[in-house]
Amino acid sequence: MKKIILFALLSIVILGAGFLSYQNKDKIHTSVLRQESPQTLTTEQIREVIKKGTEWFKNAQEKSGHFKYEYMPFLDRYIDDDNMVRQSGGLYVLGELYRNDTENKFELLEPIAKAISFFEKNTVKGEFQKQDFLCVMKTSTKCSIGGTSLTLIGIIDVVQATPLLKSEYEDLIEGYKNYILAMKLPEKGFRNSYYPDLEEDQSEKESHFGNGEAFLALTRYYKYNPDEEVKQIIDESYEYFEGVYTVKWDNNFYLWGMAALKDLYAMDPHEEYFEFVKDYTDWRISKYKNSRDSSHNKCAYIEGVISAYSVLEPNLTEEEKEYYLEEIDFWLSKSWELQVNSTDELSVTYNDLTKSLKIEDRAKSVGGFLTDIDEPVQRIDFTQHCLNSYLQKLVDVDGGEL
């Protein structure tokens, strides 16, 4: 539906009237006109990417703390869509930036506080199996393990960076943590959803995304507060995930699972963590070796690989390091072409008619990442994944600072 809207709007720009049918969409050709990226980005170029992306997120935030979800920069229009888990991903990446922004260059405390306030207003109290908790509503009828987990991480980030805020957010942190614990299934992963109106009759359906996000949230909580009950759930979860995903690797768990294992390995460098991460990452990379001509946003993929590299690096030969770093540098360079600049233009051709569209609103456009060169829209989750990829490369891999 969103692509139909986009192509219909582009047809109006070209033809001046009328809507294209979905069947006619292939008659429209679009291309973003900009310079090609360098083969490897410099430290300063990465810093500039992060700076522009952070400003884009700040400009996308409304007074309520909610982020405007998806924007068409060459048409200056927002698409009427939203996703609560991806909203919480916005808070997550701002928290990751804030805890690394030691000189407060980006002035993120106010936007983060507004985002937390938004999630607090969309939080309900729950009780399951004698455990009281708080959870973030994904829809009007259910809470989400992923949305609550990413919200929790964002709040922990800000409290660890600014301990004076602990008393203000402690109840939220504990309430969200208790929700994740309550959703743990015996000898399995985590319930993906909780329905407040169903009391004890809850679905046991898991989600690969949700399992990874919950795994990371509990790991971050344990770093924040070394609670042995939490550590026990982390260890039980890892044993289950290793068994499940060694038998059948999964794309969706990989991103958040690698982020969790990056932190776990830093705290306790088990050889089994290394072996699991290496085998999983080699499989993940092998799937992308034939996708280098793709124009689609692959930041979520490379974000996971960069997290994994922090686990792998201490035990790699120089030749192996070069292999992984080449993969990381290639995709960060390719992703650079998807970040919108003020000078970018969109060339739109329909049959023999061509029109060039320029950026109309720099504040809304510059810094956000496109979904695809052929789908020139900016969605908060793609920009979130891109920002965290460049941030991890700068800080964790290269040892740099914002």
CSV table of C-alpha atoms in Angstrom, one decimal:
chain,number,residue,atom,x,y,z
A,1,MET,CA,0.0,0.0,0.0
A,2,LYS,CA,2.8,2.5,0.8
A,3,LYS,CA,4.5,1.8,-2.5
A,4,ILE,CA,1.2,2.4,-4.3
A,5,ILE,CA,0.9,5.8,-2.5
A,6,LEU,CA,4.5,6.7,-3.4
A,7,PHE,CA,4.1,5.9,-7.1
A,8,ALA,CA,0.7,7.6,-7.2
A,9,LEU,CA,2.3,10.8,-5.8
A,10,LEU,CA,5.2,10.6,-8.2
A,11,SER,CA,2.7,10.2,-11.1
A,12,ILE,CA,1.0,13.4,-10.0
A,13,VAL,CA,4.3,15.2,-10.1
A,14,ILE,CA,5.1,13.9,-13.6
A,15,LEU,CA,1.7,14.0,-15.2
A,16,GLY,CA,0.0,16.8,-13.1
A,17,ALA,CA,-3.1,14.7,-12.5
A,18,GLY,CA,-4.4,11.1,-12.0
A,19,PHE,CA,-3.3,8.2,-10.0
A,20,LEU,CA,-1.2,5.3,-11.3
A,21,SER,CA,-2.5,1.8,-10.7
A,22,TYR,CA,-0.1,-0.6,-8.9
A,23,GLN,CA,0.3,-2.5,-12.2
A,24,ASN,CA,1.7,0.7,-13.8
A,25,LYS,CA,4.3,1.2,-11.2
A,26,ASP,CA,7.1,-0.4,-13.2
A,27,LYS,CA,6.7,2.4,-15.8
A,28,ILE,CA,8.1,4.9,-13.3
A,29,HIS,CA,11.9,4.9,-12.9
A,30,THR,CA,13.5,6.8,-10.0
A,31,SER,CA,17.1,7.4,-9.1
A,32,VAL,CA,18.8,9.5,-6.5
A,33,LEU,CA,21.4,11.8,-8.0
A,34,ARG,CA,24.5,12.2,-5.7
A,35,GLN,CA,28.2,11.4,-5.6
A,36,GLU,CA,29.4,7.9,-5.1
A,37,SER,CA,30.7,7.0,-1.7
A,38,PRO,CA,34.4,6.5,-1.0
A,39,GLN,CA,35.6,2.9,-0.8
A,40,THR,CA,36.3,3.3,3.0
A,41,LEU,CA,34.9,6.1,5.1
A,42,THR,CA,37.3,8.2,7.2
A,43,THR,CA,36.7,8.8,10.9
A,44,GLU,CA,35.5,12.3,10.2
A,45,GLN,CA,33.1,11.1,7.5
A,46,ILE,CA,31.6,8.6,10.0
A,47,ARG,CA,31.3,11.4,12.6
A,48,GLU,CA,29.5,13.6,10.1
A,49,VAL,CA,27.1,10.7,9.2
A,50,ILE,CA,26.3,10.3,12.9
A,51,LYS,CA,25.9,14.0,13.5
A,52,LYS,CA,23.5,14.4,10.6
A,53,GLY,CA,21.5,11.3,11.5
A,54,THR,CA,21.1,12.4,15.1
A,55,GLU,CA,19.8,15.8,14.0
A,56,TRP,CA,17.3,14.1,11.7
A,57,PHE,CA,16.0,12.0,14.6
A,58,LYS,CA,15.7,15.1,16.8
A,59,ASN,CA,13.8,16.9,14.0
A,60,ALA,CA,11.5,13.9,13.5
A,61,GLN,CA,10.3,14.0,17.1
A,62,GLU,CA,7.0,15.6,18.0
A,63,LYS,CA,6.1,17.5,21.2
A,64,SER,CA,4.6,14.3,22.6
A,65,GLY,CA,7.9,12.5,22.3
A,66,HIS,CA,6.6,10.4,19.4
A,67,PHE,CA,8.7,10.1,16.2
A,68,LYS,CA,7.2,10.8,12.9
A,69,TYR,CA,7.4,7.4,11.3
A,70,GLU,CA,8.0,7.6,7.6
A,71,TYR,CA,8.8,10.6,5.3
A,72,MET,CA,9.1,11.2,1.6
A,73,PRO,CA,11.9,13.8,1.4
A,74,PHE,CA,11.5,14.6,-2.3
A,75,LEU,CA,7.8,15.1,-2.0
A,76,ASP,CA,7.7,16.7,1.5
A,77,ARG,CA,5.0,14.3,2.7
A,78,TYR,CA,4.7,11.9,5.6
A,79,ILE,CA,3.1,8.4,5.1
A,80,ASP,CA,0.3,7.6,7.4
A,81,ASP,CA,1.8,4.6,9.1
A,82,ASP,CA,3.4,3.7,12.4
A,83,ASN,CA,5.0,0.9,14.4
A,84,MET,CA,5.4,1.0,18.2
A,85,VAL,CA,8.4,-1.3,18.4
A,86,ARG,CA,10.2,0.9,15.9
A,87,GLN,CA,9.2,3.9,18.0
A,88,SER,CA,11.0,2.3,20.9
A,89,GLY,CA,14.0,1.6,18.6
A,90,GLY,CA,14.2,5.4,18.2
A,91,LEU,CA,14.6,5.8,22.0
A,92,TYR,CA,17.1,2.9,21.9
A,93,VAL,CA,19.4,4.5,19.4
A,94,LEU,CA,19.2,7.9,21.1
A,95,GLY,CA,20.2,6.2,24.4
A,96,GLU,CA,23.1,4.5,22.7
A,97,LEU,CA,24.3,7.9,21.3
A,98,TYR,CA,23.7,9.6,24.6
A,99,ARG,CA,25.9,7.2,26.7
A,100,ASN,CA,28.7,7.7,24.2
A,101,ASP,CA,28.3,11.5,23.9
A,102,THR,CA,30.5,12.4,26.8
A,103,GLU,CA,30.8,16.0,25.8
A,104,ASN,CA,27.1,16.5,25.2
A,105,LYS,CA,27.6,17.6,21.6
A,106,PHE,CA,24.2,16.4,20.5
A,107,GLU,CA,22.1,17.7,23.5
A,108,LEU,CA,20.0,14.6,23.6
A,109,LEU,CA,18.8,14.6,27.2
A,110,GLU,CA,15.6,16.6,26.4
A,111,PRO,CA,14.6,14.5,23.4
A,112,ILE,CA,15.2,11.3,25.4
A,113,ALA,CA,13.1,12.6,28.3
A,114,LYS,CA,10.3,13.4,25.9
A,115,ALA,CA,10.5,9.9,24.3
A,116,ILE,CA,10.5,8.2,27.7
A,117,SER,CA,7.4,10.3,28.7
A,118,PHE,CA,5.7,9.1,25.5
A,119,PHE,CA,6.3,5.5,26.3
A,120,GLU,CA,5.3,6.0,30.0
A,121,LYS,CA,1.9,7.3,28.7
A,122,ASN,CA,1.6,4.1,26.6
A,123,THR,CA,2.5,1.8,29.5
A,124,VAL,CA,0.1,-0.4,31.4
A,125,LYS,CA,0.4,-2.4,34.6
A,126,GLY,CA,0.1,-6.1,34.3
A,127,GLU,CA,0.2,-9.3,36.4
A,128,PHE,CA,1.1,-12.8,35.2
A,129,GLN,CA,1.9,-15.9,37.2
A,130,LYS,CA,2.1,-13.8,40.4
A,131,GLN,CA,4.5,-11.3,38.9
A,132,ASP,CA,3.5,-7.6,38.8
A,133,PHE,CA,5.1,-5.5,36.0
A,134,LEU,CA,4.8,-2.7,33.5
A,135,CYS,CA,4.8,-3.1,29.8
A,136,VAL,CA,4.6,-0.9,26.7
A,137,MET,CA,1.5,-1.3,24.6
A,138,LYS,CA,2.1,-2.2,20.9
A,139,THR,CA,-1.6,-1.9,20.1
A,140,SER,CA,-4.7,-1.1,22.1
A,141,THR,CA,-5.0,-4.7,23.1
A,142,LYS,CA,-1.5,-6.1,23.7
A,143,CYS,CA,2.0,-5.3,25.0
A,144,SER,CA,5.1,-6.2,23.1
A,145,ILE,CA,8.3,-7.9,24.4
A,146,GLY,CA,10.3,-6.1,21.7
A,147,GLY,CA,8.9,-2.6,22.4
A,148,THR,CA,9.3,-2.9,26.2
A,149,SER,CA,12.8,-4.3,25.9
A,150,LEU,CA,14.1,-1.5,23.7
A,151,THR,CA,12.4,1.1,25.8
A,152,LEU,CA,14.1,-0.5,28.9
A,153,ILE,CA,17.6,-0.3,27.2
A,154,GLY,CA,17.1,3.3,26.3
A,155,ILE,CA,16.2,4.2,29.9
A,156,ILE,CA,19.1,2.3,31.3
A,157,ASP,CA,21.5,4.1,28.9
A,158,VAL,CA,20.4,7.5,30.1
A,159,VAL,CA,20.5,6.5,33.8
A,160,GLN,CA,24.0,5.0,33.5
A,161,ALA,CA,25.2,8.1,31.7
A,162,THR,CA,23.4,10.5,34.2
A,163,PRO,CA,23.1,8.6,37.5
A,164,LEU,CA,21.1,11.5,39.1
A,165,LEU,CA,18.2,10.4,37.0
A,166,LYS,CA,18.0,7.0,38.6
A,167,SER,CA,15.4,7.9,41.2
A,168,GLU,CA,13.2,9.4,38.4
A,169,TYR,CA,13.2,6.3,36.2
A,170,GLU,CA,13.9,3.4,38.7
A,171,ASP,CA,10.2,2.3,38.8
A,172,LEU,CA,10.0,2.1,35.0
A,173,ILE,CA,13.3,0.1,34.8
A,174,GLU,CA,12.2,-2.4,37.4
A,175,GLY,CA,8.6,-2.7,36.0
A,176,TYR,CA,9.8,-3.3,32.5
A,177,LYS,CA,12.5,-5.8,33.7
A,178,ASN,CA,9.8,-7.7,35.6
A,179,TYR,CA,7.7,-7.9,32.5
A,180,ILE,CA,10.5,-9.5,30.5
A,181,LEU,CA,11.1,-12.0,33.3
A,182,ALA,CA,7.4,-12.8,33.5
A,183,MET,CA,7.3,-13.5,29.8
A,184,LYS,CA,10.1,-16.2,30.0
A,185,LEU,CA,8.8,-19.6,28.9
A,186,PRO,CA,10.2,-22.6,30.7
A,187,GLU,CA,13.1,-24.1,28.7
A,188,LYS,CA,12.2,-21.8,25.8
A,189,GLY,CA,12.4,-18.2,24.8
A,190,PHE,CA,10.0,-15.3,25.6
A,191,ARG,CA,6.3,-14.8,25.0
A,192,ASN,CA,6.1,-12.2,22.2
A,193,SER,CA,2.9,-10.5,23.4
A,194,TYR,CA,0.9,-10.0,26.6
A,195,TYR,CA,-2.8,-9.3,26.5
A,196,PRO,CA,-3.9,-7.4,29.6
A,197,ASP,CA,-7.5,-8.4,29.3
A,198,LEU,CA,-6.8,-12.1,29.1
A,199,GLU,CA,-5.4,-12.6,32.6
A,200,GLU,CA,-3.7,-16.0,32.7
A,201,ASP,CA,-4.7,-17.3,29.3
A,202,GLN,CA,-1.7,-15.9,27.4
A,203,SER,CA,-0.2,-17.0,24.1
A,204,GLU,CA,3.1,-18.9,24.2
A,205,LYS,CA,4.1,-17.7,20.7
A,206,GLU,CA,7.7,-16.5,20.4
A,207,SER,CA,9.3,-14.1,18.0
A,208,HIS,CA,12.9,-14.3,16.8
A,209,PHE,CA,13.1,-10.5,16.9
A,210,GLY,CA,11.5,-10.4,20.4
A,211,ASN,CA,13.7,-13.2,21.7
A,212,GLY,CA,16.8,-11.2,20.7
A,213,GLU,CA,15.5,-7.9,22.1
A,214,ALA,CA,14.6,-9.5,25.4
A,215,PHE,CA,17.9,-11.2,25.6
A,216,LEU,CA,19.7,-7.9,25.0
A,217,ALA,CA,17.5,-6.0,27.5
A,218,LEU,CA,18.2,-8.5,30.3
A,219,THR,CA,21.9,-8.4,29.5
A,220,ARG,CA,22.0,-4.6,29.7
A,221,TYR,CA,20.0,-4.8,32.9
A,222,TYR,CA,22.5,-7.2,34.4
A,223,LYS,CA,25.3,-4.8,33.6
A,224,TYR,CA,23.4,-2.1,35.3
A,225,ASN,CA,22.3,-4.2,38.3
A,226,PRO,CA,24.1,-7.6,38.7
A,227,ASP,CA,21.0,-9.5,39.8
A,228,GLU,CA,21.5,-13.2,40.1
A,229,GLU,CA,17.9,-14.1,39.1
A,230,VAL,CA,18.4,-12.1,35.9
A,231,LYS,CA,21.7,-13.8,35.2
A,232,GLN,CA,20.1,-17.2,35.6
A,233,ILE,CA,17.4,-16.3,33.0
A,234,ILE,CA,20.2,-14.9,30.7
A,235,ASP,CA,22.1,-18.2,31.0
A,236,GLU,CA,19.0,-20.4,30.4
A,237,SER,CA,18.0,-18.2,27.4
A,238,TYR,CA,21.5,-18.5,25.9
A,239,GLU,CA,21.4,-22.3,26.2
A,240,TYR,CA,18.1,-22.4,24.5
A,241,PHE,CA,19.0,-20.0,21.7
A,242,GLU,CA,22.3,-21.8,21.0
A,243,GLY,CA,20.4,-25.0,20.6
A,244,VAL,CA,17.7,-23.5,18.4
A,245,TYR,CA,19.9,-21.3,16.2
A,246,THR,CA,22.8,-23.7,15.7
A,247,VAL,CA,20.3,-26.1,14.2
A,248,LYS,CA,18.6,-23.5,12.0
A,249,TRP,CA,20.3,-20.0,11.8
A,250,ASP,CA,17.8,-17.2,11.7
A,251,ASN,CA,18.2,-13.7,10.3
A,252,ASN,CA,15.9,-11.9,12.7
A,253,PHE,CA,17.5,-13.1,15.9
A,254,TYR,CA,21.0,-12.4,14.7
A,255,LEU,CA,20.9,-8.6,15.1
A,256,TRP,CA,19.9,-8.4,18.7
A,257,GLY,CA,21.4,-11.7,19.7
A,258,MET,CA,24.9,-10.5,18.6
A,259,ALA,CA,24.4,-7.3,20.5
A,260,ALA,CA,23.6,-9.2,23.7
A,261,LEU,CA,26.6,-11.6,23.2
A,262,LYS,CA,28.9,-8.6,22.6
A,263,ASP,CA,28.1,-7.5,26.2
A,264,LEU,CA,28.1,-10.9,27.7
A,265,TYR,CA,31.5,-11.7,26.2
A,266,ALA,CA,32.9,-8.5,27.5
A,267,MET,CA,31.8,-9.4,31.0
A,268,ASP,CA,32.7,-13.1,30.8
A,269,PRO,CA,34.7,-14.2,27.6
A,270,HIS,CA,33.4,-17.8,27.3
A,271,GLU,CA,34.9,-19.7,24.4
A,272,GLU,CA,31.4,-21.1,23.6
A,273,TYR,CA,30.2,-17.5,23.1
A,274,PHE,CA,33.0,-17.0,20.6
A,275,GLU,CA,32.3,-20.2,18.7
A,276,PHE,CA,28.6,-19.5,18.5
A,277,VAL,CA,29.1,-15.9,17.3
A,278,LYS,CA,31.7,-16.9,14.7
A,279,ASP,CA,29.7,-19.7,13.1
A,280,TYR,CA,26.6,-17.6,13.1
A,281,THR,CA,28.4,-14.6,11.6
A,282,ASP,CA,30.1,-16.6,8.9
A,283,TRP,CA,26.7,-18.0,7.9
A,284,ARG,CA,25.2,-14.5,7.9
A,285,ILE,CA,28.0,-13.0,5.8
A,286,SER,CA,27.9,-15.8,3.3
A,287,LYS,CA,24.2,-14.9,2.5
A,288,TYR,CA,25.3,-11.4,1.5
A,289,LYS,CA,28.3,-12.0,-0.7
A,290,ASN,CA,26.0,-12.1,-3.7
A,291,SER,CA,23.9,-9.1,-2.7
A,292,ARG,CA,26.5,-6.4,-3.1
A,293,ASP,CA,24.7,-4.8,-6.0
A,294,SER,CA,21.5,-4.4,-4.0
A,295,SER,CA,20.2,-0.9,-3.6
A,296,HIS,CA,18.2,-1.7,-0.5
A,297,ASN,CA,19.1,-0.5,3.0
A,298,LYS,CA,21.2,-3.3,4.7
A,299,CYS,CA,22.1,-1.4,7.9
A,300,ALA,CA,20.3,-3.9,10.2
A,301,TYR,CA,22.5,-6.7,8.7
A,302,ILE,CA,25.8,-4.9,9.1
A,303,GLU,CA,24.9,-3.6,12.6
A,304,GLY,CA,24.7,-7.2,13.7
A,305,VAL,CA,28.0,-8.1,12.1
A,306,ILE,CA,29.7,-5.1,13.8
A,307,SER,CA,28.4,-6.2,17.2
A,308,ALA,CA,29.7,-9.7,16.4
A,309,TYR,CA,33.2,-8.3,15.4
A,310,SER,CA,33.7,-7.1,19.0
A,311,VAL,CA,33.4,-10.7,20.2
A,312,LEU,CA,35.5,-12.1,17.4
A,313,GLU,CA,38.4,-9.6,17.1
A,314,PRO,CA,40.5,-10.6,20.1
A,315,ASN,CA,40.8,-14.2,18.8
A,316,LEU,CA,41.3,-13.5,15.0
A,317,THR,CA,44.4,-13.7,12.9
A,318,GLU,CA,45.3,-10.5,10.9
A,319,GLU,CA,44.0,-12.2,7.7
A,320,GLU,CA,40.7,-13.0,9.4
A,321,LYS,CA,40.4,-9.4,10.7
A,322,GLU,CA,40.8,-8.1,7.2
A,323,TYR,CA,38.1,-10.3,6.0
A,324,TYR,CA,35.5,-9.1,8.5
A,325,LEU,CA,36.6,-5.5,8.3
A,326,GLU,CA,36.3,-5.5,4.6
A,327,GLU,CA,32.7,-6.6,4.9
A,328,ILE,CA,32.0,-3.9,7.5
A,329,ASP,CA,33.7,-1.2,5.5
A,330,PHE,CA,32.0,-2.1,2.3
A,331,TRP,CA,28.4,-2.0,3.7
A,332,LEU,CA,29.0,1.2,5.7
A,333,SER,CA,30.4,2.8,2.5
A,334,LYS,CA,27.4,1.6,0.5
A,335,SER,CA,24.9,2.7,3.2
A,336,TRP,CA,26.5,6.2,3.1
A,337,GLU,CA,24.9,6.6,-0.3
A,338,LEU,CA,21.4,6.2,1.3
A,339,GLN,CA,21.8,9.1,3.7
A,340,VAL,CA,20.0,12.2,2.4
A,341,ASN,CA,22.0,15.4,1.9
A,342,SER,CA,20.6,18.8,1.1
A,343,THR,CA,22.0,18.7,-2.5
A,344,ASP,CA,20.4,15.4,-3.4
A,345,GLU,CA,18.0,15.2,-6.2
A,346,LEU,CA,15.5,12.6,-7.3
A,347,SER,CA,15.2,11.9,-11.0
A,348,VAL,CA,11.7,10.6,-11.9
A,349,THR,CA,11.0,9.3,-15.4
A,350,TYR,CA,7.6,8.1,-16.6
A,351,ASN,CA,7.6,7.0,-20.3
A,352,ASP,CA,9.5,9.8,-22.0
A,353,LEU,CA,8.8,12.4,-19.3
A,354,THR,CA,11.5,13.2,-16.8
A,355,LYS,CA,11.4,15.5,-13.8
A,356,SER,CA,14.0,16.3,-11.2
A,357,LEU,CA,12.9,16.8,-7.6
A,358,LYS,CA,14.9,18.6,-5.0
A,359,ILE,CA,14.8,18.5,-1.2
A,360,GLU,CA,12.2,21.0,0.0
A,361,ASP,CA,12.6,20.8,3.7
A,362,ARG,CA,16.2,20.3,4.9
A,363,ALA,CA,15.3,19.9,8.6
A,364,LYS,CA,12.9,17.0,7.9
A,365,SER,CA,15.1,15.4,5.2
A,366,VAL,CA,18.9,15.7,5.8
A,367,GLY,CA,20.5,12.9,7.7
A,368,GLY,CA,17.8,10.3,7.4
A,369,PHE,CA,18.5,7.1,5.5
A,370,LEU,CA,16.4,5.9,2.5
A,371,THR,CA,14.8,2.5,2.5
A,372,ASP,CA,16.1,1.9,-1.0
A,373,ILE,CA,17.4,4.0,-3.9
A,374,ASP,CA,14.2,2.8,-5.7
A,375,GLU,CA,12.0,3.5,-2.7
A,376,PRO,CA,13.1,7.0,-1.7
A,377,VAL,CA,11.4,7.2,1.8
A,378,GLN,CA,13.0,7.6,5.2
A,379,ARG,CA,11.7,5.3,8.0
A,380,ILE,CA,12.8,5.6,11.6
A,381,ASP,CA,14.0,2.0,11.9
A,382,PHE,CA,16.3,2.1,8.9
A,383,THR,CA,17.9,5.3,10.2
A,384,GLN,CA,18.1,3.8,13.7
A,385,HIS,CA,20.0,0.7,12.4
A,386,CYS,CA,22.3,2.8,10.2
A,387,LEU,CA,23.2,5.2,13.1
A,388,ASN,CA,24.0,2.4,15.5
A,389,SER,CA,26.1,0.7,12.8
A,390,TYR,CA,28.3,3.8,12.3
A,391,LEU,CA,28.4,4.5,16.1
A,392,GLN,CA,29.7,1.0,16.9
A,393,LYS,CA,32.2,1.1,14.1
A,394,LEU,CA,33.6,4.5,15.4
A,395,VAL,CA,33.6,3.7,19.1
A,396,ASP,CA,33.8,-0.1,19.5
A,397,VAL,CA,35.8,-1.1,16.5
A,398,ASP,CA,38.0,1.9,15.8
A,399,GLY,CA,38.3,3.1,19.4
A,400,GLY,CA,37.2,6.6,18.4
A,401,GLU,CA,35.0,9.2,20.1
A,402,LEU,CA,32.0,11.2,19.0
